[in-house]
Amino acid sequence: MAPAEVVDDVDVNMEEQDDAEQEQRLINEEYKIWKKNSPFLYDMLLSTALEWPTLTTQWFPDVKDVKDKNKTIHRLLIGTHTAEGKPNYLQIAELEIPKATAPNPAEYDEERGEIGGYGSRGGGESPVITFKITEKIDHPGEVNKARYQPQNPDIIATLAVDGRVLIFDRTKHSSLHQTGKPNPQIELIGHKAEGFGLAWNPHKAGHLATGSEDKTVLLWDLNTWEGPGKSLKPARKFTHHSQIVNDVQYHPFVEPFIGTVSDDLTLQILDVRKPVNDHAAVVAGRGHTDAINALSFNPRSEFLLATASADKTIGVWDMRNLKQKIHTLEGHNDAVTSLSWHPTESSILGSGSYDRRVLVWDLSKVGEEQTPEDAEDGPPELLFMHGGHTNHLADFSWNLNEPWTVCSAAEDNLLQIWKIAGSIVNADDADMQMEEVGTSN
């Protein structure tokens, strides 16, 4: 028997280094191409380098006019993911966004990669888009996820790295002075490991659900907190998954339903009216071949939901029959980690991935004929690709007040605000009937 070949560690390390350098060159080249085409892809684009990356982002629901200016003020909820020993914060940012202005490719700022960004538009006008952090709240470790309560956006829940779920009332924290000591209003104690699944109940104020690496889903009722201590125990504990729970979502129409997804490859629907805690009302287990990272119920179609998986695909499901998917979306080159339907266009779905992309899909286009040339760019339902990030996509959020405007955050420290060009988006084609998707497969 021939002796085993001895592999020099130095050779292995050099090969790994060469692969990393080659990948970085490819990323840089793709970014340059995206940057060159940006003026024609967006009606608005702002790229802001944060001091530290954020793992979470969400537009607040409010918007207000700027007096004597053709602008509106929007707010963003973000966090930090700092280096060891550096303080972390829950943060709120304000953006001034222009009211409908036609972009001019000639005004593209190539150095900053902005359209209508921090440059002026001639005539001594002030910057078109401005971004500033207006509030910082001390947080213990990085903010895995942060979401505001829909019934009162001043109340914010975060997932901490030690498994705690923290509740902050932003009005009780100074916007200018941080003490260095996190001081949440309530601490939800129940998870034994950190998590990334967090959702407020849209039907009942003070109720929320969380999912964790401890394989459990916990339900909380803040209305039962009496003090004077800060801690609150869960109202209910579910153990229906056999692996890490990655996401939880309340159904937007059916109050008792909660969707959950897991590393155990299942999508499950809890019915909280049922007394059992160790199994779900419905289990969909044949949709993906790797961990399911996220789910999203369609806010305008009660039967439609989507799941995002580490198998690089997105599953589209009909709640009336979860035995199999009605369609699979294929276009990402790495694990799909975030998912969100457009707030008003029922056929439009956004997805974020480790491949650095946010893809926007139009399910009303499923099954349309394509030329071979068009097919090279992806399936007919792939409407748009945002390629402005150079590292893993962490989170993205649709703006509720500015149609087709998205905030995306990645591990490259960039926070990008972008509005897909009107020439690409045709709102008349975007709406659809549920039957169109159901019969397209």
Short mmCIF file of C-alpha atoms in Angstrom, two decimals:
data_model
loop_
_atom_site.label_atom_id
_atom_site.label_comp_id
_atom_site.label_asym_id
_atom_site.label_seq_id
_atom_site.Cartn_x
_atom_site.Cartn_y
_atom_site.Cartn_z
CA MET A 1 0.00 0.00 0.00
CA ALA A 2 1.45 3.33 -1.04
CA PRO A 3 2.12 5.81 1.76
CA ALA A 4 -0.37 8.61 2.14
CA GLU A 5 0.63 11.79 0.38
CA VAL A 6 1.98 14.41 2.73
CA VAL A 7 0.35 17.80 2.13
CA ASP A 8 2.37 20.83 3.13
CA ASP A 9 0.33 23.21 5.30
CA VAL A 10 2.05 26.13 3.62
CA ASP A 11 0.82 24.98 0.18
CA VAL A 12 -2.74 24.63 1.48
CA ASN A 13 -2.66 28.07 3.05
CA MET A 14 -1.31 29.61 -0.17
CA GLU A 15 -4.06 27.96 -2.21
CA GLU A 16 -6.69 29.26 0.19
CA GLN A 17 -5.16 32.72 0.00
CA ASP A 18 -5.16 32.59 -3.81
CA ASP A 19 -8.83 31.53 -3.81
CA ALA A 20 -9.74 34.38 -1.44
CA GLU A 21 -7.87 36.91 -3.58
CA GLN A 22 -9.54 35.63 -6.73
CA GLU A 23 -12.97 35.85 -5.09
CA GLN A 24 -12.26 39.39 -3.95
CA ARG A 25 -11.21 40.38 -7.47
CA LEU A 26 -14.47 38.95 -8.79
CA ILE A 27 -16.50 40.83 -6.16
CA ASN A 28 -14.71 44.08 -7.01
CA GLU A 29 -15.28 43.56 -10.74
CA GLU A 30 -18.98 42.85 -10.25
CA TYR A 31 -19.30 45.90 -8.04
CA LYS A 32 -17.69 48.11 -10.70
CA ILE A 33 -20.15 46.85 -13.31
CA TRP A 34 -23.08 47.50 -10.97
CA LYS A 35 -21.77 50.97 -10.15
CA LYS A 36 -21.44 51.83 -13.84
CA ASN A 37 -25.04 50.76 -14.54
CA SER A 38 -26.55 52.31 -11.38
CA PRO A 39 -27.82 55.54 -12.99
CA PHE A 40 -30.13 53.49 -15.19
CA LEU A 41 -31.32 51.04 -12.51
CA TYR A 42 -32.49 53.41 -9.78
CA ASP A 43 -34.62 56.50 -9.34
CA MET A 44 -32.80 57.07 -6.06
CA LEU A 45 -29.69 55.59 -4.47
CA LEU A 46 -27.82 56.40 -1.28
CA SER A 47 -24.89 54.38 0.03
CA THR A 48 -23.86 55.18 3.61
CA ALA A 49 -20.83 53.64 5.33
CA LEU A 50 -21.71 52.93 8.96
CA GLU A 51 -19.05 52.93 11.67
CA TRP A 52 -20.06 49.33 12.42
CA PRO A 53 -22.25 46.96 10.40
CA THR A 54 -25.85 46.35 11.40
CA LEU A 55 -27.46 42.90 11.34
CA THR A 56 -30.95 44.39 11.31
CA THR A 57 -32.90 47.15 9.61
CA GLN A 58 -36.53 48.24 9.53
CA TRP A 59 -38.29 51.36 8.26
CA PHE A 60 -40.54 52.98 10.86
CA PRO A 61 -44.13 53.47 9.66
CA ASP A 62 -44.15 57.26 10.06
CA VAL A 63 -43.26 59.97 7.57
CA LYS A 64 -43.46 63.75 7.83
CA ASP A 65 -43.02 66.69 5.49
CA VAL A 66 -40.12 69.11 5.76
CA LYS A 67 -41.41 72.65 5.99
CA ASP A 68 -40.65 74.77 2.92
CA LYS A 69 -38.78 71.89 1.28
CA ASN A 70 -39.77 69.30 -1.31
CA LYS A 71 -38.70 66.51 1.05
CA THR A 72 -40.05 64.02 3.54
CA ILE A 73 -38.42 62.68 6.71
CA HIS A 74 -38.30 58.92 7.25
CA ARG A 75 -36.88 56.95 10.19
CA LEU A 76 -34.88 53.72 10.25
CA LEU A 77 -34.30 51.21 13.05
CA ILE A 78 -30.80 49.68 12.99
CA GLY A 79 -28.29 48.16 15.42
CA THR A 80 -24.56 47.57 15.65
CA HIS A 81 -22.26 44.55 15.46
CA THR A 82 -18.97 45.88 16.82
CA ALA A 83 -15.56 44.39 17.57
CA GLU A 84 -15.00 42.71 20.92
CA GLY A 85 -14.78 45.21 23.74
CA LYS A 86 -16.49 47.99 21.79
CA PRO A 87 -19.94 49.21 22.91
CA ASN A 88 -23.05 48.26 20.93
CA TYR A 89 -26.16 50.32 20.34
CA LEU A 90 -29.73 50.13 19.21
CA GLN A 91 -29.96 53.10 16.82
CA ILE A 92 -32.55 55.25 15.10
CA ALA A 93 -31.64 57.19 11.98
CA GLU A 94 -33.45 59.96 10.12
CA LEU A 95 -33.39 60.36 6.37
CA GLU A 96 -34.56 63.30 4.31
CA ILE A 97 -35.79 61.93 1.00
CA PRO A 98 -36.89 64.09 -1.94
CA LYS A 99 -40.45 63.91 -3.16
CA ALA A 100 -40.65 62.43 -6.67
CA THR A 101 -37.71 63.84 -8.56
CA ALA A 102 -36.72 62.50 -11.94
CA PRO A 103 -33.15 61.16 -11.81
CA ASN A 104 -30.61 62.41 -14.28
CA PRO A 105 -27.80 59.95 -15.15
CA ALA A 106 -25.56 62.96 -15.75
CA GLU A 107 -25.84 63.79 -12.04
CA TYR A 108 -24.56 60.39 -10.90
CA ASP A 109 -21.76 60.79 -8.37
CA GLU A 110 -19.38 58.01 -9.43
CA GLU A 111 -17.00 58.50 -6.51
CA ARG A 112 -19.72 58.07 -3.90
CA GLY A 113 -21.92 55.75 -5.92
CA GLU A 114 -24.99 57.90 -5.38
CA ILE A 115 -27.85 59.21 -7.43
CA GLY A 116 -29.44 62.22 -5.80
CA GLY A 117 -27.02 61.65 -2.93
CA TYR A 118 -25.04 64.15 -0.94
CA GLY A 119 -24.19 66.34 -3.93
CA SER A 120 -26.25 69.44 -4.74
CA ARG A 121 -28.49 69.76 -7.78
CA GLY A 122 -27.26 73.12 -8.93
CA GLY A 123 -28.72 76.47 -7.97
CA GLY A 124 -27.24 76.16 -4.48
CA GLU A 125 -29.78 73.58 -3.33
CA SER A 126 -29.05 71.63 -0.16
CA PRO A 127 -28.17 67.92 -0.45
CA VAL A 128 -31.01 65.86 -1.85
CA ILE A 129 -30.73 62.93 0.58
CA THR A 130 -29.37 63.26 4.10
CA PHE A 131 -28.77 60.51 6.65
CA LYS A 132 -28.02 60.96 10.34
CA ILE A 133 -28.18 58.89 13.53
CA THR A 134 -30.56 60.70 15.87
CA GLU A 135 -30.77 58.24 18.77
CA LYS A 136 -28.41 55.66 20.29
CA ILE A 137 -29.46 53.31 23.08
CA ASP A 138 -26.91 51.16 24.94
CA HIS A 139 -27.27 47.46 24.11
CA PRO A 140 -25.50 44.38 25.60
CA GLY A 141 -23.55 42.89 22.68
CA GLU A 142 -24.57 43.04 19.05
CA VAL A 143 -28.21 43.49 18.11
CA ASN A 144 -29.20 40.22 16.38
CA LYS A 145 -32.56 41.63 15.40
CA ALA A 146 -34.71 44.65 16.28
CA ARG A 147 -38.38 45.25 15.52
CA TYR A 148 -40.79 47.95 16.67
CA GLN A 149 -44.27 47.18 18.02
CA PRO A 150 -46.78 48.01 15.27
CA GLN A 151 -49.35 49.38 17.73
CA ASN A 152 -46.74 51.70 19.31
CA PRO A 153 -43.45 52.08 17.37
CA ASP A 154 -41.75 53.69 20.38
CA ILE A 155 -41.65 50.21 21.93
CA ILE A 156 -38.80 48.17 20.43
CA ALA A 157 -37.85 44.53 20.98
CA THR A 158 -34.32 43.24 20.38
CA LEU A 159 -32.63 39.84 20.45
CA ALA A 160 -29.43 39.81 22.51
CA VAL A 161 -26.55 37.37 22.08
CA ASP A 162 -27.13 35.81 25.51
CA GLY A 163 -30.67 34.70 24.61
CA ARG A 164 -32.52 37.51 26.35
CA VAL A 165 -35.24 39.42 24.54
CA LEU A 166 -35.04 43.08 25.54
CA ILE A 167 -37.85 45.62 25.43
CA PHE A 168 -36.95 49.31 25.10
CA ASP A 169 -39.20 52.34 25.28
CA ARG A 170 -37.15 54.76 23.21
CA THR A 171 -38.83 57.78 24.84
CA LYS A 172 -37.22 56.82 28.16
CA HIS A 173 -33.68 56.99 26.78
CA SER A 174 -31.62 60.08 26.10
CA SER A 175 -30.90 60.54 22.41
CA LEU A 176 -27.59 62.31 23.10
CA HIS A 177 -26.02 60.71 26.16
CA GLN A 178 -25.20 57.03 26.61
CA THR A 179 -24.18 55.72 30.03
CA GLY A 180 -22.42 52.61 28.73
CA LYS A 181 -24.81 50.48 30.78
CA PRO A 182 -27.74 48.91 28.90
CA ASN A 183 -31.01 49.69 30.64
CA PRO A 184 -33.98 48.02 28.93
CA GLN A 185 -37.46 48.53 30.35
CA ILE A 186 -38.23 44.78 30.40
CA GLU A 187 -36.08 41.64 30.03
CA LEU A 188 -37.81 38.57 28.64
CA ILE A 189 -36.10 35.55 30.21
CA GLY A 190 -36.68 32.07 28.80
CA HIS A 191 -34.37 31.20 25.90
CA LYS A 192 -31.19 29.26 26.70
CA ALA A 193 -29.34 30.40 23.55
CA GLU A 194 -29.31 33.34 21.18
CA GLY A 195 -31.79 33.62 18.34
CA PHE A 196 -32.78 35.54 15.23
CA GLY A 197 -36.54 34.90 15.13
CA LEU A 198 -38.62 37.83 16.41
CA ALA A 199 -42.11 39.08 15.53
CA TRP A 200 -44.69 41.30 17.19
CA ASN A 201 -48.33 40.24 17.10
CA PRO A 202 -50.10 42.61 14.67
CA HIS A 203 -53.48 41.76 16.20
CA LYS A 204 -52.75 42.21 19.93
CA ALA A 205 -50.64 44.96 21.48
CA GLY A 206 -47.90 43.74 23.81
CA HIS A 207 -47.74 40.20 22.42
CA LEU A 208 -44.71 38.80 20.59
CA ALA A 209 -43.08 35.53 19.53
CA THR A 210 -39.40 34.57 19.42
CA GLY A 211 -37.39 31.65 18.03
CA SER A 212 -33.96 30.54 19.17
CA GLU A 213 -31.01 28.23 18.71
CA ASP A 214 -32.36 26.36 21.76
CA LYS A 215 -34.96 24.86 19.33
CA THR A 216 -37.93 26.54 21.06
CA VAL A 217 -40.53 29.13 20.18
CA LEU A 218 -41.65 31.32 23.07
CA LEU A 219 -44.72 33.55 23.28
CA TRP A 220 -44.71 36.63 25.49
CA ASP A 221 -47.40 38.93 26.88
CA LEU A 222 -46.00 42.25 28.08
CA ASN A 223 -49.40 43.13 29.54
CA THR A 224 -48.71 40.66 32.37
CA TRP A 225 -45.54 42.45 33.49
CA GLU A 226 -46.10 44.18 36.82
CA GLY A 227 -42.63 45.10 38.08
CA PRO A 228 -40.88 46.32 40.11
CA GLY A 229 -38.31 43.93 38.67
CA LYS A 230 -37.52 43.95 34.96
CA SER A 231 -37.79 40.26 34.14
CA LEU A 232 -40.76 38.54 32.54
CA LYS A 233 -41.22 34.83 31.87
CA PRO A 234 -42.80 33.45 28.69
CA ALA A 235 -46.54 32.97 28.49
CA ARG A 236 -46.08 29.78 26.48
CA LYS A 237 -43.29 27.51 25.23
CA PHE A 238 -43.40 25.41 22.05
CA THR A 239 -41.00 22.51 21.39
CA HIS A 240 -42.33 21.37 18.00
CA HIS A 241 -39.02 21.79 16.12
CA SER A 242 -36.09 19.38 16.45
CA GLN A 243 -33.40 21.87 15.40
CA ILE A 244 -32.62 25.61 15.57
CA VAL A 245 -35.64 27.85 14.99
CA ASN A 246 -34.60 30.56 12.54
CA ASP A 247 -37.72 32.67 12.07
CA VAL A 248 -41.23 33.22 13.41
CA GLN A 249 -44.07 35.22 11.85
CA TYR A 250 -47.66 35.92 12.84
CA HIS A 251 -50.23 35.40 10.11
CA PRO A 252 -51.48 38.86 9.02
CA PHE A 253 -55.11 37.75 8.69
CA VAL A 254 -55.68 34.70 10.93
CA GLU A 255 -54.88 35.78 14.48
CA PRO A 256 -54.17 32.33 16.06
CA PHE A 257 -51.68 31.24 13.36
CA ILE A 258 -47.91 31.58 13.76
CA GLY A 259 -45.49 30.31 11.12
CA THR A 260 -42.08 28.96 12.14
CA VAL A 261 -39.10 27.61 10.17
CA SER A 262 -36.05 25.67 11.26
CA ASP A 263 -32.80 23.93 10.51
CA ASP A 264 -34.88 20.72 10.67
CA LEU A 265 -36.03 21.55 7.08
CA THR A 266 -39.66 22.14 8.05
CA LEU A 267 -42.14 24.97 7.78
CA GLN A 268 -44.70 24.60 10.57
CA ILE A 269 -47.90 26.46 11.42
CA LEU A 270 -48.85 26.78 15.08
CA ASP A 271 -52.49 27.28 16.04
CA VAL A 272 -52.31 28.84 19.50
CA ARG A 273 -55.93 27.84 20.19
CA LYS A 274 -54.78 24.23 20.50
CA PRO A 275 -53.50 23.16 23.95
CA VAL A 276 -50.55 21.07 22.72
CA ASN A 277 -47.05 22.56 22.77
CA ASP A 278 -44.92 19.76 21.32
CA HIS A 279 -46.30 19.64 17.77
CA ALA A 280 -47.76 22.10 15.29
CA ALA A 281 -51.15 22.13 13.57
CA VAL A 282 -49.54 21.79 10.13
CA VAL A 283 -46.09 20.58 9.10
CA ALA A 284 -44.64 21.12 5.61
CA GLY A 285 -41.49 19.03 5.41
CA ARG A 286 -40.60 18.48 1.76
CA GLY A 287 -39.98 21.96 0.49
CA HIS A 288 -36.24 22.38 0.93
CA THR A 289 -33.06 20.30 1.07
CA ASP A 290 -31.25 22.51 3.59
CA ALA A 291 -32.05 24.73 6.58
CA ILE A 292 -35.01 27.11 6.20
CA ASN A 293 -33.84 30.54 7.32
CA ALA A 294 -36.87 32.80 6.93
CA LEU A 295 -40.55 32.94 6.07
CA SER A 296 -42.93 35.69 5.04
CA PHE A 297 -46.72 35.76 4.84
CA ASN A 298 -48.12 37.86 2.01
CA PRO A 299 -49.74 40.95 3.59
CA ARG A 300 -52.35 41.21 0.82
CA SER A 301 -53.14 37.57 0.05
CA GLU A 302 -54.17 35.44 3.02
CA PHE A 303 -53.16 32.11 1.48
CA LEU A 304 -49.74 32.99 0.08
CA LEU A 305 -46.42 32.62 1.93
CA ALA A 306 -42.77 32.14 1.05
CA THR A 307 -39.79 30.42 2.65
CA ALA A 308 -36.06 31.11 2.19
CA SER A 309 -33.49 28.36 2.47
CA ALA A 310 -29.79 27.61 2.70
CA ASP A 311 -30.37 25.45 -0.41
CA LYS A 312 -30.27 28.78 -2.36
CA THR A 313 -33.97 28.65 -3.27
CA ILE A 314 -37.23 30.30 -2.21
CA GLY A 315 -40.36 28.23 -1.82
CA VAL A 316 -43.79 29.70 -2.57
CA TRP A 317 -46.67 28.01 -0.76
CA ASP A 318 -50.48 28.03 -0.68
CA MET A 319 -51.78 27.82 2.90
CA ARG A 320 -54.71 25.72 1.69
CA ASN A 321 -52.39 22.87 0.75
CA LEU A 322 -48.95 22.75 2.36
CA LYS A 323 -48.17 19.23 1.17
CA GLN A 324 -46.03 20.72 -1.60
CA LYS A 325 -44.83 24.08 -2.87
CA ILE A 326 -46.64 25.74 -5.73
CA HIS A 327 -43.43 27.24 -7.11
CA THR A 328 -39.68 27.46 -6.51
CA LEU A 329 -37.73 30.66 -7.16
CA GLU A 330 -34.15 30.05 -8.28
CA GLY A 331 -31.67 32.88 -8.80
CA HIS A 332 -29.47 33.21 -5.73
CA ASN A 333 -25.97 31.70 -5.65
CA ASP A 334 -25.78 31.15 -1.89
CA ALA A 335 -28.00 30.69 1.17
CA VAL A 336 -31.13 32.87 1.17
CA THR A 337 -31.40 34.48 4.59
CA SER A 338 -34.10 37.17 4.48
CA LEU A 339 -37.48 37.50 2.83
CA SER A 340 -40.19 40.16 2.63
CA TRP A 341 -43.23 40.76 0.44
CA HIS A 342 -43.83 44.21 -1.02
CA PRO A 343 -46.24 46.03 1.31
CA THR A 344 -48.78 46.92 -1.40
CA GLU A 345 -48.04 44.87 -4.56
CA SER A 346 -49.23 41.33 -3.86
CA SER A 347 -47.07 39.60 -6.49
CA ILE A 348 -43.77 41.26 -5.53
CA LEU A 349 -41.33 39.49 -3.20
CA GLY A 350 -37.85 40.54 -2.08
CA SER A 351 -35.10 38.15 -0.96
CA GLY A 352 -31.64 38.68 0.52
CA SER A 353 -28.75 36.23 0.43
CA TYR A 354 -25.19 35.48 1.43
CA ASP A 355 -24.44 36.02 -2.28
CA ARG A 356 -24.52 39.80 -1.51
CA ARG A 357 -27.69 40.35 -3.53
CA VAL A 358 -31.22 41.50 -2.94
CA LEU A 359 -33.44 40.00 -5.64
CA VAL A 360 -36.93 41.32 -6.40
CA TRP A 361 -39.38 38.81 -7.88
CA ASP A 362 -42.68 39.34 -9.70
CA LEU A 363 -44.74 36.17 -9.33
CA SER A 364 -47.26 37.37 -11.92
CA LYS A 365 -44.55 36.67 -14.52
CA VAL A 366 -44.11 32.99 -13.60
CA GLY A 367 -44.35 30.80 -16.71
CA GLU A 368 -44.01 33.60 -19.25
CA GLU A 369 -42.15 32.71 -22.43
CA GLN A 370 -38.61 34.03 -22.79
CA THR A 371 -36.10 34.41 -25.56
CA PRO A 372 -32.85 32.47 -25.04
CA GLU A 373 -31.10 35.80 -24.49
CA ASP A 374 -33.54 36.85 -21.75
CA ALA A 375 -33.30 33.42 -20.13
CA GLU A 376 -29.58 33.96 -19.59
CA ASP A 377 -30.47 36.77 -17.15
CA GLY A 378 -32.70 34.50 -15.05
CA PRO A 379 -36.30 33.26 -14.96
CA PRO A 380 -39.10 35.56 -16.18
CA GLU A 381 -40.23 36.27 -12.61
CA LEU A 382 -36.84 37.77 -11.66
CA LEU A 383 -37.64 41.48 -11.89
CA PHE A 384 -34.56 43.15 -10.41
CA MET A 385 -31.20 42.49 -8.78
CA HIS A 386 -29.60 44.91 -6.34
CA GLY A 387 -25.84 44.32 -6.46
CA GLY A 388 -24.50 47.22 -4.42
CA HIS A 389 -23.05 45.22 -1.51
CA THR A 390 -19.67 43.47 -1.34
CA ASN A 391 -20.36 41.14 1.59
CA HIS A 392 -23.15 38.97 3.02
CA LEU A 393 -26.57 40.63 3.01
CA ALA A 394 -27.80 40.91 6.61
CA ASP A 395 -31.32 42.37 6.33
CA PHE A 396 -33.53 44.54 4.13
CA SER A 397 -36.81 46.40 4.55
CA TRP A 398 -39.46 47.88 2.24
CA ASN A 399 -40.42 51.50 2.93
CA LEU A 400 -44.14 51.69 3.76
CA ASN A 401 -44.53 55.28 2.55
CA GLU A 402 -42.19 55.57 -0.44
CA PRO A 403 -43.24 52.99 -3.08
CA TRP A 404 -40.57 50.59 -4.29
CA THR A 405 -37.96 52.02 -1.90
CA VAL A 406 -35.77 49.59 0.04
CA CYS A 407 -33.13 49.79 2.77
CA SER A 408 -30.53 47.02 2.67
CA ALA A 409 -27.75 46.32 5.17
CA ALA A 410 -24.75 44.03 4.75
CA GLU A 411 -21.62 42.91 6.56
CA ASP A 412 -19.60 45.36 4.42
CA ASN A 413 -20.74 48.18 6.78
CA LEU A 414 -22.86 49.67 4.00
CA LEU A 415 -26.43 50.75 4.51
CA GLN A 416 -28.04 51.42 1.14
CA ILE A 417 -31.32 53.20 0.37
CA TRP A 418 -32.56 52.54 -3.15
CA LYS A 419 -35.63 52.99 -5.29
CA ILE A 420 -36.02 50.80 -8.37
CA ALA A 421 -36.31 52.85 -11.58
CA GLY A 422 -39.84 53.49 -12.75
CA SER A 423 -38.84 52.26 -16.19
CA ILE A 424 -38.26 48.80 -14.67
CA VAL A 425 -41.29 48.74 -12.43
CA ASN A 426 -44.73 48.57 -14.02
CA ALA A 427 -47.24 48.64 -11.22
CA ASP A 428 -50.08 47.62 -13.56
CA ASP A 429 -48.43 44.24 -14.07
CA ALA A 430 -47.49 43.70 -10.45
CA ASP A 431 -50.87 42.82 -8.94
CA MET A 432 -52.20 39.32 -9.44
CA GLN A 433 -54.80 36.82 -8.43
CA MET A 434 -53.86 33.91 -6.22
CA GLU A 435 -54.99 31.49 -8.94
CA GLU A 436 -52.29 32.73 -11.33
CA VAL A 437 -49.52 31.47 -9.09
CA GLY A 438 -51.35 28.28 -8.18
CA THR A 439 -51.76 27.19 -11.80
CA SER A 440 -48.35 28.22 -13.09
CA ASN A 441 -46.42 25.22 -11.85
#
